[in-house]
Coordinates of C-alpha atoms in Angstrom, one line a residue:
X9 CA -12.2 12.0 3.1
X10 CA -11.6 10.8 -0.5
X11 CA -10.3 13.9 -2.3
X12 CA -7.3 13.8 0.7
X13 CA -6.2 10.4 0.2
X14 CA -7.5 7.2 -2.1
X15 CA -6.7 2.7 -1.8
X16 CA -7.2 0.2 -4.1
X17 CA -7.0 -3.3 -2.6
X18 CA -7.4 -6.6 -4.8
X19 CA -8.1 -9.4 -2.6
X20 CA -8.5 -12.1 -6.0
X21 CA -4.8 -12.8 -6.1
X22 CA -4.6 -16.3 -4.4
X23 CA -2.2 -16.4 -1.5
X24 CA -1.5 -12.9 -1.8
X25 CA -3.5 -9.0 -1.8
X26 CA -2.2 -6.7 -4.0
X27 CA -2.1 -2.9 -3.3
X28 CA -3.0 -1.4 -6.5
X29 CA -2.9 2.2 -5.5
X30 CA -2.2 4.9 -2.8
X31 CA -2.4 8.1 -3.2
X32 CA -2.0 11.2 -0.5
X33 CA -3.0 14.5 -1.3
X34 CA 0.5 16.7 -1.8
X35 CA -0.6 19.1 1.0
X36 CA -1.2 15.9 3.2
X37 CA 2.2 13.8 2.7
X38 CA 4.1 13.4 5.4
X39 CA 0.8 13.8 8.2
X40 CA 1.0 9.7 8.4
X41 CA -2.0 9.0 5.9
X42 CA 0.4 6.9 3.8
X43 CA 0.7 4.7 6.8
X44 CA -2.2 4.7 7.9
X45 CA -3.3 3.8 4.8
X46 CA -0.6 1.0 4.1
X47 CA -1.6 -0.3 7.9
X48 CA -5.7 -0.3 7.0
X49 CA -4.9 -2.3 3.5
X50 CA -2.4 -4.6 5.9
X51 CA -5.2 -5.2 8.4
X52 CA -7.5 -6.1 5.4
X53 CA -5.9 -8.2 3.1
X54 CA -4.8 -10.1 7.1
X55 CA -8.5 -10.4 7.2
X56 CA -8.8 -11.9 4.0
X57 CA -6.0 -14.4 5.3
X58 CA -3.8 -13.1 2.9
X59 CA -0.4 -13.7 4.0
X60 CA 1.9 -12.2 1.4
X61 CA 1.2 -8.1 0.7
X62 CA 1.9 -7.4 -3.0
X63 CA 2.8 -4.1 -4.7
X64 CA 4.0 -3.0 -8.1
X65 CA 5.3 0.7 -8.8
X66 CA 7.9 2.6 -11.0
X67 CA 7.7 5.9 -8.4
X68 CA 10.7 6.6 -6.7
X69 CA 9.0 8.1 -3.8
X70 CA 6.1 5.6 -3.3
X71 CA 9.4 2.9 -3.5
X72 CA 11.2 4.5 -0.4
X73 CA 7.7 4.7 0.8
X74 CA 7.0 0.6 0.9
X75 CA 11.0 0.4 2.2
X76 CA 10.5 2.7 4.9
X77 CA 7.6 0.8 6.0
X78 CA 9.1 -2.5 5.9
X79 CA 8.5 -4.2 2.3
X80 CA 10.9 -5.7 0.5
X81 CA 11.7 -5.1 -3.1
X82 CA 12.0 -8.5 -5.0
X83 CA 12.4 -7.1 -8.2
X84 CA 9.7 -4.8 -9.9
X85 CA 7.5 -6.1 -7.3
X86 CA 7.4 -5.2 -3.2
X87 CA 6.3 -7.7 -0.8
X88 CA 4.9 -6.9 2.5
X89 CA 5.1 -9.8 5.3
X90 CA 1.6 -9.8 7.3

């Protein structure tokens, strides 16, 4: 349900989808909803034949996050192979 976790996806961004926004309820972090949601936006943006995954944050956490889960930080941006 929506007040648990929420995605933003923009698809417009030529070669690449960019993941505008995750966010996991505090009581349901660490359940695997970040990852499921990372994986859903992954399987999308695929769709979309969108072969480079593009995220920009200043959070500490959400940066581990995108590391742990195999995106590369290139600078302010991570990048997510398909």
């Amino acid at each position: 349900p929506s007040h648990y976790s929420n995605l933003e996806i923009n698809k417009q961004v030529s070669a690449a989808g960019e993941i505008y926004f995750i966010a996991v309820n505090e009581q349901y972090r660490r359940l695997g909803v970040g990852l499921q949601l990372i994986n859903f936006a992954k399987k999308l943006l695929l769709d979309w034949n969108k072969s480079i995954i593009v995220v920009k944050t200043s959070n500490d956490g959400a940066r581990n996050f995108y590391l742990k889960h195999g995106f590369k930080n290139i600078g302010k941006e991570f990048r997510g192979a398909r």
